[in-house]
């Protein structure tokens, strides 16, 4: 599986699936979540509502899949990252689960390229360096015959420089 690093807006990334750093309500929010719903349009929210009606909220570390609406991607995978609370209440495991469960869902849907934002490192306050180590490790550990490329899409320069170092380590 090839790993690519971009400094970009994930809503403009033409991957088969883009991953959203959502919250458990699945009904939108700020940060990358807000950007994805704005750019993708109402169809994404409609799908999220249908999932809510079916299964209720999305637990931390879990992932669900919807249409990508007007985005260049085929699908959006919504995953709920952990809120950073000092790191002693399972945040690292939950963050790893976000990456693994998103990749599993992409694989099950035959999606060959998956773009990830830096989950939890914005509003949820996860330290960027530690989050990058977990993200890169999870992707490297994931075995798939389906997924050919994982793209880490960094929005800020700090994350971009951290990922450059971790991917090449
Ligand atoms: N493209 C790529 N990355 C982006 C974009 C974009 N357009 N916009 C922001 N980022 P955050 P979280 C980066 O706060 O920490 C929402 O309200 C940003 O620089 O979006 O998981 C949800 O509804 C950062 O590196 O997500 C939840 O309530 C990364 O995306 C909560 O925020 C994640 O920052 C989730 O918080």
mmCIF file of N, CA and C and ligand atoms in Angstrom, residues 8-13 20-36 38 79-83 95 116-126 128 153-156 159, ligand 1:
data_model
loop_
_atom_site.group_PDB
_atom_site.id
_atom_site.type_symbol
_atom_site.label_atom_id
_atom_site.label_comp_id
_atom_site.label_asym_id
_atom_site.label_seq_id
_atom_site.Cartn_x
_atom_site.Cartn_y
_atom_site.Cartn_z
ATOM 1 N N UNK A 8 -3.054 20.089 1.830
ATOM 2 C CA UNK A 8 -4.188 20.447 0.975
ATOM 3 C C UNK A 8 -5.489 20.485 1.771
ATOM 4 N N UNK A 9 -6.532 20.881 1.057
ATOM 5 C CA UNK A 9 -7.897 20.842 1.578
ATOM 6 C C UNK A 9 -8.476 19.478 1.168
ATOM 7 N N UNK A 10 -8.872 18.694 2.142
ATOM 8 C CA UNK A 10 -9.313 17.319 1.832
ATOM 9 C C UNK A 10 -10.580 17.292 0.974
ATOM 10 N N UNK A 11 -11.368 18.354 1.029
ATOM 11 C CA UNK A 11 -12.602 18.374 0.214
ATOM 12 C C UNK A 11 -12.271 18.430 -1.280
ATOM 13 N N UNK A 12 -11.046 18.769 -1.604
ATOM 14 C CA UNK A 12 -10.649 18.859 -3.022
ATOM 15 C C UNK A 12 -9.801 17.665 -3.452
ATOM 16 N N UNK A 13 -9.641 16.702 -2.555
ATOM 17 C CA UNK A 13 -8.771 15.553 -2.848
ATOM 18 C C UNK A 13 -9.552 14.476 -3.592
ATOM 19 N N UNK A 20 -13.822 11.745 7.264
ATOM 20 C CA UNK A 20 -14.233 12.930 8.022
ATOM 21 C C UNK A 20 -13.963 12.718 9.503
ATOM 22 N N UNK A 21 -13.370 13.734 10.146
ATOM 23 C CA UNK A 21 -13.204 13.720 11.604
ATOM 24 C C UNK A 21 -14.496 14.262 12.206
ATOM 25 N N UNK A 22 -15.449 13.364 12.395
ATOM 26 C CA UNK A 22 -16.804 13.756 12.791
ATOM 27 C C UNK A 22 -16.947 13.766 14.314
ATOM 28 N N UNK A 23 -18.158 13.990 14.784
ATOM 29 C CA UNK A 23 -18.465 13.774 16.210
ATOM 30 C C UNK A 23 -19.573 12.742 16.275
ATOM 31 N N UNK A 24 -19.858 12.261 17.482
ATOM 32 C CA UNK A 24 -20.750 11.104 17.594
ATOM 33 C C UNK A 24 -22.183 11.391 17.150
ATOM 34 N N UNK A 25 -22.547 12.662 17.044
ATOM 35 C CA UNK A 25 -23.903 12.970 16.569
ATOM 36 C C UNK A 25 -24.040 12.694 15.073
ATOM 37 N N UNK A 26 -22.931 12.737 14.359
ATOM 38 C CA UNK A 26 -22.874 12.579 12.889
ATOM 39 C C UNK A 26 -23.616 13.699 12.159
ATOM 40 N N UNK A 27 -23.970 14.744 12.859
ATOM 41 C CA UNK A 27 -24.808 15.773 12.232
ATOM 42 C C UNK A 27 -24.035 17.036 11.862
ATOM 43 N N UNK A 28 -22.715 16.923 11.780
ATOM 44 C CA UNK A 28 -21.906 18.059 11.347
ATOM 45 C C UNK A 28 -21.316 18.819 12.513
ATOM 46 N N UNK A 29 -20.404 19.736 12.190
ATOM 47 C CA UNK A 29 -19.731 20.515 13.225
ATOM 48 C C UNK A 29 -18.798 21.511 12.573
ATOM 49 N N UNK A 30 -17.707 21.838 13.249
ATOM 50 C CA UNK A 30 -16.743 22.784 12.689
ATOM 51 C C UNK A 30 -15.602 22.046 12.005
ATOM 52 N N UNK A 31 -14.460 22.698 11.891
ATOM 53 C CA UNK A 31 -13.250 22.086 11.352
ATOM 54 C C UNK A 31 -13.460 21.381 10.019
ATOM 55 N N UNK A 32 -12.807 20.243 9.859
ATOM 56 C CA UNK A 32 -12.886 19.517 8.589
ATOM 57 C C UNK A 32 -14.310 18.976 8.361
ATOM 58 N N UNK A 33 -15.003 18.661 9.440
ATOM 59 C CA UNK A 33 -16.400 18.188 9.375
ATOM 60 C C UNK A 33 -17.276 19.244 8.691
ATOM 61 N N UNK A 34 -17.165 20.474 9.167
ATOM 62 C CA UNK A 34 -17.937 21.572 8.577
ATOM 63 C C UNK A 34 -17.584 21.755 7.108
ATOM 64 N N UNK A 35 -16.300 21.692 6.806
ATOM 65 C CA UNK A 35 -15.843 21.895 5.420
ATOM 66 C C UNK A 35 -16.403 20.806 4.499
ATOM 67 N N UNK A 36 -16.403 19.562 4.969
ATOM 68 C CA UNK A 36 -16.895 18.442 4.146
ATOM 69 C C UNK A 36 -18.404 18.576 3.892
ATOM 70 N N UNK A 38 -20.190 21.331 4.004
ATOM 71 C CA UNK A 38 -20.425 22.512 3.160
ATOM 72 C C UNK A 38 -20.149 22.190 1.699
ATOM 73 N N UNK A 79 -15.606 9.117 10.855
ATOM 74 C CA UNK A 79 -15.127 8.428 12.046
ATOM 75 C C UNK A 79 -15.048 9.436 13.188
ATOM 76 N N UNK A 80 -15.199 8.930 14.395
ATOM 77 C CA UNK A 80 -15.235 9.827 15.559
ATOM 78 C C UNK A 80 -13.962 9.642 16.370
ATOM 79 N N UNK A 81 -13.105 10.647 16.329
ATOM 80 C CA UNK A 81 -11.853 10.599 17.075
ATOM 81 C C UNK A 81 -12.081 10.855 18.558
ATOM 82 N N UNK A 82 -11.101 10.468 19.376
ATOM 83 C CA UNK A 82 -11.216 10.739 20.818
ATOM 84 C C UNK A 82 -10.892 12.196 21.133
ATOM 85 N N UNK A 83 -11.565 12.728 22.135
ATOM 86 C CA UNK A 83 -11.198 14.040 22.696
ATOM 87 C C UNK A 83 -9.977 13.794 23.578
ATOM 88 N N UNK A 95 -7.939 6.304 18.841
ATOM 89 C CA UNK A 95 -7.477 6.971 17.629
ATOM 90 C C UNK A 95 -7.015 5.932 16.599
ATOM 91 N N UNK A 116 -7.053 10.674 4.486
ATOM 92 C CA UNK A 116 -7.326 10.946 5.905
ATOM 93 C C UNK A 116 -6.913 12.367 6.280
ATOM 94 N N UNK A 117 -7.736 13.053 7.071
ATOM 95 C CA UNK A 117 -7.263 14.284 7.728
ATOM 96 C C UNK A 117 -6.536 13.867 9.008
ATOM 97 N N UNK A 118 -6.017 14.819 9.736
ATOM 98 C CA UNK A 118 -5.296 14.508 10.978
ATOM 99 C C UNK A 118 -6.314 14.467 12.120
ATOM 100 N N UNK A 119 -6.982 13.321 12.208
ATOM 101 C CA UNK A 119 -8.105 13.130 13.124
ATOM 102 C C UNK A 119 -7.738 13.514 14.571
ATOM 103 N N UNK A 120 -8.632 14.226 15.212
ATOM 104 C CA UNK A 120 -8.542 14.628 16.636
ATOM 105 C C UNK A 120 -7.525 15.733 16.939
ATOM 106 N N UNK A 121 -6.735 16.157 15.948
ATOM 107 C CA UNK A 121 -5.652 17.114 16.276
ATOM 108 C C UNK A 121 -6.085 18.579 16.189
ATOM 109 N N UNK A 122 -7.367 18.821 15.924
ATOM 110 C CA UNK A 122 -7.877 20.190 15.880
ATOM 111 C C UNK A 122 -8.653 20.470 17.154
ATOM 112 N N UNK A 123 -9.949 20.597 16.995
ATOM 113 C CA UNK A 123 -10.841 20.934 18.112
ATOM 114 C C UNK A 123 -10.702 19.925 19.268
ATOM 115 N N UNK A 124 -10.450 18.659 18.963
ATOM 116 C CA UNK A 124 -10.357 17.630 20.004
ATOM 117 C C UNK A 124 -9.020 17.598 20.740
ATOM 118 N N UNK A 125 -8.049 18.405 20.285
ATOM 119 C CA UNK A 125 -6.850 18.692 21.077
ATOM 120 C C UNK A 125 -5.817 17.594 21.244
ATOM 121 N N UNK A 126 -5.843 16.570 20.388
ATOM 122 C CA UNK A 126 -4.857 15.486 20.514
ATOM 123 C C UNK A 126 -3.488 16.023 20.087
ATOM 124 N N UNK A 128 -0.253 16.646 18.240
ATOM 125 C CA UNK A 128 -0.072 16.306 16.824
ATOM 126 C C UNK A 128 0.977 15.216 16.590
ATOM 127 N N UNK A 153 -3.755 13.896 4.358
ATOM 128 C CA UNK A 153 -3.959 15.275 3.918
ATOM 129 C C UNK A 153 -3.827 16.205 5.118
ATOM 130 N N UNK A 154 -2.726 16.937 5.151
ATOM 131 C CA UNK A 154 -2.493 17.879 6.250
ATOM 132 C C UNK A 154 -2.945 19.264 5.822
ATOM 133 N N UNK A 155 -3.547 19.957 6.735
ATOM 134 C CA UNK A 155 -4.085 21.288 6.445
ATOM 135 C C UNK A 155 -3.125 22.348 6.958
ATOM 136 N N UNK A 156 -2.452 22.035 8.046
ATOM 137 C CA UNK A 156 -1.519 23.013 8.626
ATOM 138 C C UNK A 156 -0.074 22.544 8.432
ATOM 139 N N UNK A 159 1.519 19.959 11.068
ATOM 140 C CA UNK A 159 1.206 18.554 10.843
ATOM 141 C C UNK A 159 1.941 18.016 9.620
HETATM 142 N N1 LIG B 1 -8.988 19.680 4.873
HETATM 143 C C1 LIG B 1 -8.104 18.930 5.576
HETATM 144 N N2 LIG B 1 -7.878 19.061 6.895
HETATM 145 C C2 LIG B 1 -8.591 20.016 7.544
HETATM 146 C C3 LIG B 1 -9.544 20.841 6.900
HETATM 147 C C4 LIG B 1 -9.729 20.645 5.502
HETATM 148 N N3 LIG B 1 -10.603 21.359 4.799
HETATM 149 N N4 LIG B 1 -10.069 21.686 7.832
HETATM 150 C C5 LIG B 1 -9.476 21.403 9.014
HETATM 151 N N5 LIG B 1 -8.566 20.416 8.838
HETATM 152 P P1 LIG B 1 -10.870 19.162 13.417
HETATM 153 P P2 LIG B 1 -11.078 17.038 15.449
HETATM 154 C C6 LIG B 1 -7.674 19.747 9.818
HETATM 155 O O1 LIG B 1 -10.980 20.215 14.449
HETATM 156 O O2 LIG B 1 -9.920 17.592 16.194
HETATM 157 C C7 LIG B 1 -15.755 19.137 14.525
HETATM 158 O O3 LIG B 1 -16.574 20.146 15.038
HETATM 159 C C8 LIG B 1 -7.286 20.521 11.054
HETATM 160 O O4 LIG B 1 -6.214 21.422 10.756
HETATM 161 O O5 LIG B 1 -11.602 19.316 12.148
HETATM 162 O O6 LIG B 1 -11.125 15.552 15.191
HETATM 163 C C9 LIG B 1 -16.407 17.772 14.610
HETATM 164 O O7 LIG B 1 -17.792 17.845 14.373
HETATM 165 C C10 LIG B 1 -6.831 19.394 11.971
HETATM 166 O O8 LIG B 1 -5.463 19.055 11.704
HETATM 167 O O9 LIG B 1 -11.314 17.707 14.012
HETATM 168 C C11 LIG B 1 -16.086 17.347 16.003
HETATM 169 O O10 LIG B 1 -16.989 17.928 16.930
HETATM 170 C C12 LIG B 1 -7.694 18.206 11.533
HETATM 171 O O11 LIG B 1 -8.330 18.611 10.325
HETATM 172 C C13 LIG B 1 -14.711 17.915 16.237
HETATM 173 O O12 LIG B 1 -14.599 19.031 15.346
HETATM 174 C C14 LIG B 1 -8.750 17.810 12.538
HETATM 175 O O13 LIG B 1 -9.308 18.982 13.129
HETATM 176 C C15 LIG B 1 -13.626 16.926 15.878
HETATM 177 O O14 LIG B 1 -12.379 17.462 16.242
#
